[in-house]
Amino acid sequence: MTQGGTPDFSATFTDIVAGQNAGEWLTGRRELFQYVDQVADDCAQRQELFTVLFVRLAGVREVNELIGYDAGEQIFLHGAARLAQSLPDGDIIGKISDDELLVISRDCNSPSCAIKGSQSAIEILQRPLRIDGQSCGLKPAVGIALYPADGMTAAELVRHAAVACTRASQDEAPFFAFFTKALGISAQAEFALQQDIRRAISKREFTLYYQAKVAVQTHTVCGAEALLRWPQQDGSVRMPADFIPIAERGSLMLPLGHWVLRDTCRQIKQWRDAGLMHAGASVNASPQQFRSPDWTRWVAETLTEFEVPPSALTIEITESCAMGDTELTISRVRALKQLGVKISLDDFGTGYSSLAYLTRFALDEVKIDRFFVQAMDTQPGNAKICASMIKLAHELGMTVTAEGVETHGQTALLEDLGCDMLQGFLFSHPMPAAAYGTILSQPALVKA
Ligand code: C2E
Ligand code: MG
Ligand code: MG
């Protein structure tokens, strides 16, 4: 079906893909949904997980409108064939619409694997295509749904992966997103939740939990991360994944983030006044906060108001936040560091950038995302990724914290690799400030 390596666009999808030794290819949407339902049934019996990737090729519609539908179809087919060729054996790819594809990966049964699959798909689809002697580019976005957490049926999984894909295409990078409950709610429910969040901010209903960070050398507490919690009237506690994306979309992360900063500084002062002079904490900054022109001034004013030494505060930013507008990031980081606070790069490895590139931002700390940490004692590949991240971060003068440490095996490996700090349920769950204060006053308490 190919001529000189170039797909023949008069051929059908099946011809193109079958001719290139790729994963199997399903042409009809109904057939595709039936297949996903079959895999779901099978995985239910075997108690296995699998991944659905919803891939949207944003450039196709523009080509349809600007040049014509034939050209749009050619580009879509070319991209689909490329993606199909790159998939591991056993993966199934199918067409959902004129610019959307579905990839079903039975062997991909963890978030880290789904991230790798998404990154690889994006990388392959972003490479320029030559159609009729002209170079054109696709703008891919990938939404991820994991069975069974994000749905038990094809209809649910595909819908949720599509919702995540829409979210991913709104971001500047990394162009993939996991489905979360917060993404799945309707516009009306989202509006109602935003009203609730607004009210909860003004009534000071939010609270902060603190999760200890442990020094590898001594296995003693060397810091904490402040994490938002929203206690409900029925005694339950809402987690950040349920409300932060919605607060962000409703421009509420500025007031909420401001409260987080103030309350953390108030708490650091309280601990220090009680004699815990080494008390300090990290706060997570949302992209909205970080990009706000007032943010550095707020940080400076808050530190002064609560008499907190700047070195006791670390600000965590995510990779995608840092990568959004690099010149802005460089100037924000510089201004914050001039105040004396430390800057940490959160969830490292889930984004789309290299650590070397990130040195431009002169960061103090890198936090390796828990997806890499959690699979490291079972999948040697992940241990190698962590090893190279740690080595490079050290060469670049940054300290390294591993997130999501849950086992002694992970701890031992991370110690061997020279990681500086560990954070995870093995040492401490996030807890109310009073409970964390008790741990802080007994430095030898946190032992794995
Ligand atoms: P993060 O900043 O990467 O925080 C670490 C998350 O990993 C926390 O989830 C923590 O509870 C969880 N975690 C820690 N150790 C383990 C472990 O061993 N195993 C597992 N499975 N999980 C572990 P949490 O509290 O649900 O927060 C989720 C995310 O929400 C945070 O990820 C952060 O991105 C965001 N977030 C939380 N508080 C704030 C905030 O005040 N402002 C902003 N902008 N984002 C926040
Ligand atoms: Mg964090
Ligand atoms: Mg993190």
GROMACS .gro file of C-alpha atoms in nm, residues 22-372:
model
  351
   22ALA     CA    1   0.148  -0.149   1.293
   23GLY     CA    2  -0.092  -0.224   1.575
   24GLU     CA    3  -0.436  -0.342   1.463
   25TRP     CA    4  -0.667  -0.080   1.320
   26LEU     CA    5  -1.041  -0.049   1.362
   27THR     CA    6  -1.226   0.162   1.109
   28GLY     CA    7  -1.580   0.201   1.243
   29ARG     CA    8  -1.673   0.384   1.559
   30ARG     CA    9  -1.921   0.114   1.660
   31GLU     CA   10  -1.658  -0.154   1.610
   32LEU     CA   11  -1.418   0.049   1.820
   33PHE     CA   12  -1.664   0.089   2.109
   34GLN     CA   13  -1.745  -0.283   2.095
   35TYR     CA   14  -1.376  -0.361   2.119
   36VAL     CA   15  -1.331  -0.132   2.422
   37ASP     CA   16  -1.629  -0.299   2.593
   38GLN     CA   17  -1.478  -0.643   2.523
   39VAL     CA   18  -1.142  -0.538   2.669
   40ALA     CA   19  -1.321  -0.393   2.973
   41ASP     CA   20  -1.507  -0.724   3.030
   42ASP     CA   21  -1.191  -0.922   2.992
   43CYS     CA   22  -0.994  -0.694   3.224
   44ALA     CA   23  -1.275  -0.710   3.482
   45GLN     CA   24  -1.238  -1.090   3.494
   46ARG     CA   25  -0.861  -1.082   3.510
   47GLN     CA   26  -0.857  -0.780   3.744
   48GLU     CA   27  -0.632  -0.593   3.505
   49LEU     CA   28  -0.609  -0.226   3.408
   50PHE     CA   29  -0.585  -0.070   3.063
   51THR     CA   30  -0.556   0.274   2.908
   52VAL     CA   31  -0.762   0.466   2.654
   53LEU     CA   32  -0.596   0.759   2.479
   54PHE     CA   33  -0.817   1.006   2.293
   55VAL     CA   34  -0.603   1.189   2.036
   56ARG     CA   35  -0.723   1.507   1.865
   57LEU     CA   36  -0.529   1.646   1.570
   58ALA     CA   37  -0.614   2.014   1.589
   59GLY     CA   38  -0.457   2.120   1.259
   60VAL     CA   39  -0.686   1.901   1.047
   61ARG     CA   40  -0.996   2.117   1.072
   62GLU     CA   41  -0.801   2.427   0.975
   63VAL     CA   42  -0.669   2.250   0.665
   64ASN     CA   43  -1.024   2.133   0.580
   65GLU     CA   44  -1.141   2.493   0.592
   66LEU     CA   45  -0.841   2.662   0.433
   67ILE     CA   46  -0.730   2.413   0.168
   68GLY     CA   47  -1.006   2.156   0.139
   69TYR     CA   48  -1.132   1.828   0.281
   70ASP     CA   49  -0.909   1.608   0.065
   71ALA     CA   50  -0.599   1.776   0.200
   72GLY     CA   51  -0.736   1.755   0.555
   73GLU     CA   52  -0.801   1.384   0.512
   74GLN     CA   53  -0.453   1.328   0.375
   75ILE     CA   54  -0.298   1.495   0.674
   76PHE     CA   55  -0.516   1.297   0.912
   77LEU     CA   56  -0.428   0.969   0.740
   78HIS     CA   57  -0.063   1.050   0.735
   79GLY     CA   58  -0.062   1.135   1.107
   80ALA     CA   59  -0.271   0.826   1.190
   81ALA     CA   60  -0.037   0.599   0.996
   82ARG     CA   61   0.266   0.746   1.169
   83LEU     CA   62   0.109   0.700   1.508
   84ALA     CA   63  -0.004   0.346   1.427
   85GLN     CA   64   0.348   0.253   1.320
   86SER     CA   65   0.492   0.374   1.647
   87LEU     CA   66   0.256   0.180   1.873
   88PRO     CA   67   0.370  -0.129   2.058
   89ASP     CA   68   0.233  -0.466   1.945
   90GLY     CA   69  -0.109  -0.533   2.086
   91ASP     CA   70  -0.225  -0.171   2.090
   92ILE     CA   71  -0.536  -0.096   1.887
   93ILE     CA   72  -0.591   0.232   1.706
   94GLY     CA   73  -0.916   0.354   1.553
   95LYS     CA   74  -1.085   0.654   1.403
   96ILE     CA   75  -1.343   0.844   1.607
   97SER     CA   76  -1.404   1.139   1.377
   98ASP     CA   77  -1.234   1.333   1.098
   99ASP     CA   78  -0.970   1.463   1.334
  100GLU     CA   79  -0.987   1.227   1.630
  101LEU     CA   80  -0.827   0.891   1.703
  102LEU     CA   81  -0.852   0.642   1.985
  103VAL     CA   82  -0.567   0.423   2.107
  104ILE     CA   83  -0.645   0.129   2.335
  105SER     CA   84  -0.341  -0.001   2.521
  106ARG     CA   85  -0.400  -0.326   2.707
  107ASP     CA   86  -0.041  -0.347   2.821
  108CYS     CA   87  -0.041   0.004   2.956
  109ASN     CA   88  -0.168  -0.032   3.310
  110SER     CA   89  -0.022   0.259   3.506
  111PRO     CA   90  -0.037   0.638   3.488
  112SER     CA   91   0.337   0.657   3.417
  113CYS     CA   92   0.293   0.427   3.120
  114ALA     CA   93   0.000   0.639   2.999
  115ILE     CA   94   0.218   0.951   3.028
  116LYS     CA   95   0.492   0.788   2.825
  117GLY     CA   96   0.243   0.676   2.559
  118SER     CA   97   0.092   1.025   2.539
  119GLN     CA   98   0.429   1.197   2.520
  120SER     CA   99   0.542   0.964   2.247
  121ALA     CA  100   0.218   1.015   2.048
  122ILE     CA  101   0.250   1.393   2.077
  123GLU     CA  102   0.614   1.388   1.976
  124ILE     CA  103   0.543   1.172   1.670
  125LEU     CA  104   0.242   1.374   1.560
  126GLN     CA  105   0.416   1.709   1.603
  127ARG     CA  106   0.686   1.624   1.349
  128PRO     CA  107   0.620   1.827   1.033
  129LEU     CA  108   0.444   1.652   0.746
  130ARG     CA  109   0.506   1.713   0.378
  131ILE     CA  110   0.192   1.701   0.170
  132ASP     CA  111   0.208   1.802  -0.198
  133GLY     CA  112   0.551   1.952  -0.143
  134GLN     CA  113   0.424   2.172   0.140
  135SER     CA  114   0.524   2.140   0.501
  136CYS     CA  115   0.238   2.134   0.748
  137GLY     CA  116   0.214   2.075   1.118
  138LEU     CA  117  -0.042   1.911   1.342
  139LYS     CA  118  -0.128   2.026   1.692
  140PRO     CA  119  -0.202   1.704   1.879
  141ALA     CA  120  -0.361   1.681   2.222
  142VAL     CA  121  -0.417   1.359   2.417
  143GLY     CA  122  -0.676   1.281   2.684
  144ILE     CA  123  -0.617   0.982   2.910
  145ALA     CA  124  -0.878   0.758   3.073
  146LEU     CA  125  -0.774   0.459   3.281
  147TYR     CA  126  -0.993   0.152   3.326
  148PRO     CA  127  -1.159   0.104   3.574
  149ALA     CA  128  -1.094   0.430   3.767
  150ASP     CA  129  -1.226   0.659   3.492
  151GLY     CA  130  -1.504   0.438   3.357
  152MET     CA  131  -1.625   0.080   3.331
  153THR     CA  132  -1.775   0.096   2.980
  154ALA     CA  133  -1.659   0.212   2.638
  155ALA     CA  134  -1.909   0.499   2.644
  156GLU     CA  135  -1.777   0.629   2.977
  157LEU     CA  136  -1.410   0.576   2.901
  158VAL     CA  137  -1.424   0.742   2.560
  159ARG     CA  138  -1.633   1.034   2.687
  160HIS     CA  139  -1.399   1.093   2.979
  161ALA     CA  140  -1.086   1.062   2.764
  162ALA     CA  141  -1.243   1.316   2.523
  163VAL     CA  142  -1.314   1.558   2.809
  164ALA     CA  143  -0.951   1.524   2.923
  165CYS     CA  144  -0.839   1.584   2.564
  166THR     CA  145  -1.033   1.910   2.548
  167ARG     CA  146  -0.864   2.014   2.868
  168ALA     CA  147  -0.521   1.918   2.728
  169SER     CA  148  -0.576   2.124   2.415
  170GLN     CA  149  -0.647   2.434   2.627
  171ASP     CA  150  -0.306   2.412   2.796
  172GLU     CA  151   0.011   2.540   2.638
  173ALA     CA  152   0.202   2.225   2.737
  174PRO     CA  153   0.232   1.930   2.791
  175PHE     CA  154  -0.073   1.874   2.562
  176PHE     CA  155  -0.194   1.568   2.748
  177ALA     CA  156  -0.421   1.542   3.050
  178PHE     CA  157  -0.569   1.274   3.270
  179PHE     CA  158  -0.941   1.262   3.322
  180THR     CA  159  -1.038   1.385   3.669
  181LYS     CA  160  -1.380   1.403   3.828
  182ALA     CA  161  -1.357   1.782   3.820
  183LEU     CA  162  -1.329   1.778   3.440
  184GLY     CA  163  -1.632   1.558   3.397
  185ILE     CA  164  -1.893   1.782   3.551
  186SER     CA  165  -2.139   1.984   3.348
  187ALA     CA  166  -2.111   2.359   3.291
  188GLN     CA  167  -2.403   2.415   3.528
  189ALA     CA  168  -2.250   2.202   3.803
  190GLU     CA  169  -1.917   2.375   3.748
  191PHE     CA  170  -2.076   2.715   3.792
  192ALA     CA  171  -2.247   2.599   4.114
  193LEU     CA  172  -1.919   2.462   4.246
  194GLN     CA  173  -1.744   2.789   4.168
  195GLN     CA  174  -2.008   2.972   4.371
  196ASP     CA  175  -1.945   2.728   4.659
  197ILE     CA  176  -1.570   2.782   4.635
  198ARG     CA  177  -1.618   3.159   4.636
  199ARG     CA  178  -1.836   3.135   4.946
  200ALA     CA  179  -1.595   2.894   5.115
  201ILE     CA  180  -1.304   3.135   5.055
  202SER     CA  181  -1.492   3.424   5.213
  203LYS     CA  182  -1.608   3.208   5.507
  204ARG     CA  183  -1.258   3.068   5.553
  205GLU     CA  184  -1.376   2.711   5.519
  206PHE     CA  185  -1.057   2.583   5.359
  207THR     CA  186  -0.777   2.438   5.564
  208LEU     CA  187  -0.420   2.328   5.505
  209TYR     CA  188  -0.270   1.989   5.578
  210TYR     CA  189   0.104   1.947   5.602
  211GLN     CA  190   0.303   1.654   5.469
  212ALA     CA  191   0.654   1.604   5.605
  213LYS     CA  192   0.960   1.593   5.385
  214VAL     CA  193   1.231   1.367   5.520
  215ALA     CA  194   1.608   1.409   5.480
  216VAL     CA  195   1.760   1.094   5.329
  217GLN     CA  196   2.077   1.119   5.539
  218THR     CA  197   1.904   1.132   5.876
  219HIS     CA  198   1.546   1.019   5.810
  220THR     CA  199   1.432   1.321   6.009
  221VAL     CA  200   1.180   1.587   5.908
  222CYS     CA  201   1.340   1.868   5.709
  223GLY     CA  202   1.036   2.051   5.579
  224ALA     CA  203   0.670   2.018   5.486
  225GLU     CA  204   0.438   2.081   5.195
  226ALA     CA  205   0.114   2.270   5.260
  227LEU     CA  206  -0.177   2.098   5.081
  228LEU     CA  207  -0.527   2.239   5.047
  229ARG     CA  208  -0.822   2.057   5.198
  230TRP     CA  209  -1.190   2.155   5.198
  231PRO     CA  210  -1.376   2.014   5.501
  232GLN     CA  211  -1.747   1.952   5.432
  233GLN     CA  212  -2.044   1.977   5.667
  234ASP     CA  213  -2.092   1.598   5.665
  235GLY     CA  214  -1.742   1.547   5.803
  236SER     CA  215  -1.588   1.444   5.472
  237VAL     CA  216  -1.295   1.634   5.320
  238ARG     CA  217  -1.278   1.737   4.955
  239MET     CA  218  -0.944   1.682   4.786
  240PRO     CA  219  -0.767   1.934   4.560
  241ALA     CA  220  -0.820   1.732   4.241
  242ASP     CA  221  -1.196   1.781   4.286
  243PHE     CA  222  -1.193   2.157   4.311
  244ILE     CA  223  -0.859   2.315   4.206
  245PRO     CA  224  -0.910   2.273   3.828
  246ILE     CA  225  -1.255   2.429   3.866
  247ALA     CA  226  -1.127   2.709   4.087
  248GLU     CA  227  -0.857   2.769   3.827
  249ARG     CA  228  -1.112   2.787   3.544
  250GLY     CA  229  -1.324   3.032   3.746
  251SER     CA  230  -1.019   3.256   3.816
  252LEU     CA  231  -1.049   3.169   4.184
  253MET     CA  232  -0.698   3.040   4.236
  254LEU     CA  233  -0.572   3.395   4.291
  255PRO     CA  234  -0.776   3.460   4.606
  256LEU     CA  235  -0.749   3.097   4.718
  257GLY     CA  236  -0.374   3.085   4.656
  258HIS     CA  237  -0.333   3.414   4.839
  259TRP     CA  238  -0.510   3.265   5.140
  260VAL     CA  239  -0.284   2.955   5.120
  261LEU     CA  240   0.026   3.175   5.124
  262ARG     CA  241  -0.098   3.381   5.419
  263ASP     CA  242  -0.212   3.083   5.622
  264THR     CA  243   0.115   2.899   5.565
  265CYS     CA  244   0.315   3.203   5.676
  266ARG     CA  245   0.088   3.249   5.979
  267GLN     CA  246   0.146   2.884   6.068
  268ILE     CA  247   0.525   2.903   6.022
  269LYS     CA  248   0.529   3.201   6.257
  270GLN     CA  249   0.319   3.013   6.514
  271TRP     CA  250   0.559   2.716   6.508
  272ARG     CA  251   0.861   2.941   6.531
  273ASP     CA  252   0.708   3.138   6.818
  274ALA     CA  253   0.660   2.803   6.994
  275GLY     CA  254   1.033   2.740   6.969
  276LEU     CA  255   1.040   2.528   6.651
  277MET     CA  256   1.295   2.754   6.486
  278HIS     CA  257   1.362   2.518   6.197
  279ALA     CA  258   0.994   2.526   6.088
  280GLY     CA  259   0.940   2.607   5.723
  281ALA     CA  260   0.706   2.496   5.445
  282SER     CA  261   0.642   2.479   5.073
  283VAL     CA  262   0.332   2.615   4.904
  284ASN     CA  263   0.203   2.520   4.561
  285ALA     CA  264   0.155   2.814   4.326
  286SER     CA  265  -0.103   2.787   4.050
  287PRO     CA  266  -0.020   2.924   3.705
  288GLN     CA  267  -0.269   3.208   3.767
  289GLN     CA  268  -0.086   3.312   4.080
  290PHE     CA  269   0.258   3.274   3.937
  291ARG     CA  270   0.175   3.483   3.633
  292SER     CA  271   0.000   3.756   3.829
  293PRO     CA  272   0.200   4.083   3.823
  294ASP     CA  273   0.121   4.131   4.196
  295TRP     CA  274   0.245   3.790   4.309
  296THR     CA  275   0.604   3.880   4.406
  297ARG     CA  276   0.483   4.184   4.598
  298TRP     CA  277   0.223   3.972   4.782
  299VAL     CA  278   0.488   3.719   4.879
  300ALA     CA  279   0.717   3.995   5.008
  301GLU     CA  280   0.433   4.164   5.203
  302THR     CA  281   0.314   3.838   5.355
  303LEU     CA  282   0.662   3.737   5.471
  304THR     CA  283   0.702   4.080   5.633
  305GLU     CA  284   0.356   4.076   5.792
  306PHE     CA  285   0.419   3.740   5.962
  307GLU     CA  286   0.790   3.800   6.027
  308VAL     CA  287   0.882   3.482   5.842
  309PRO     CA  288   1.240   3.460   5.715
  310PRO     CA  289   1.222   3.416   5.336
  311SER     CA  290   1.445   3.108   5.356
  312ALA     CA  291   1.165   2.931   5.547
  313LEU     CA  292   0.934   2.948   5.244
  314THR     CA  293   0.955   2.743   4.925
  315ILE     CA  294   0.726   2.803   4.629
  316GLU     CA  295   0.646   2.501   4.413
  317ILE     CA  296   0.563   2.555   4.049
  318THR     CA  297   0.481   2.282   3.800
  319GLU     CA  298   0.674   2.212   3.486
  320SER     CA  299   0.388   2.317   3.258
  321CYS     CA  300   0.347   2.643   3.452
  322ALA     CA  301   0.721   2.714   3.413
  323MET     CA  302   0.719   2.629   3.044
  324GLY     CA  303   0.411   2.839   2.956
  325ASP     CA  304   0.590   3.170   2.903
  326THR     CA  305   0.958   3.114   2.963
  327GLU     CA  306   1.063   3.480   2.970
  328LEU     CA  307   0.796   3.554   3.231
  329THR     CA  308   0.906   3.251   3.434
  330ILE     CA  309   1.268   3.364   3.430
  331SER     CA  310   1.179   3.712   3.554
  332ARG     CA  311   0.931   3.583   3.820
  333VAL     CA  312   1.179   3.327   3.954
  334ARG     CA  313   1.454   3.589   3.963
  335ALA     CA  314   1.234   3.835   4.155
  336LEU     CA  315   1.120   3.570   4.404
  337LYS     CA  316   1.473   3.447   4.459
  338GLN     CA  317   1.587   3.804   4.523
  339LEU     CA  318   1.343   3.804   4.813
  340GLY     CA  319   1.523   3.496   4.947
  341VAL     CA  320   1.252   3.232   4.898
  342LYS     CA  321   1.334   2.899   4.732
  343ILE     CA  322   1.173   2.781   4.411
  344SER     CA  323   1.095   2.418   4.350
  345LEU     CA  324   0.988   2.241   4.031
  346ASP     CA  325   0.696   2.013   4.118
  347ASP     CA  326   0.584   1.691   3.942
  348PHE     CA  327   0.902   1.680   3.737
  349GLY     CA  328   0.894   1.426   3.456
  350THR     CA  329   0.526   1.458   3.368
  351GLY     CA  330   0.585   1.757   3.145
  352TYR     CA  331   0.749   1.787   2.815
  353SER     CA  332   1.076   1.957   2.893
  354SER     CA  333   1.428   1.854   2.970
  355LEU     CA  334   1.592   1.931   3.298
  356ALA     CA  335   1.882   2.096   3.115
  357TYR     CA  336   1.638   2.341   2.955
  358LEU     CA  337   1.492   2.419   3.294
  359THR     CA  338   1.830   2.539   3.425
  360ARG     CA  339   1.747   2.867   3.255
  361PHE     CA  340   1.511   2.927   3.545
  362ALA     CA  341   1.780   2.882   3.817
  363LEU     CA  342   1.557   2.668   4.039
  364ASP     CA  343   1.659   2.539   4.382
  365GLU     CA  344   1.481   2.205   4.392
  366VAL     CA  345   1.334   1.941   4.166
  367LYS     CA  346   1.057   1.710   4.286
  368ILE     CA  347   1.044   1.384   4.093
  369ASP     CA  348   0.683   1.296   4.024
  370ARG     CA  349   0.544   1.001   4.211
  371PHE     CA  350   0.460   0.813   3.890
  372PHE     CA  351   0.831   0.757   3.836
   0.00000   0.00000   0.00000
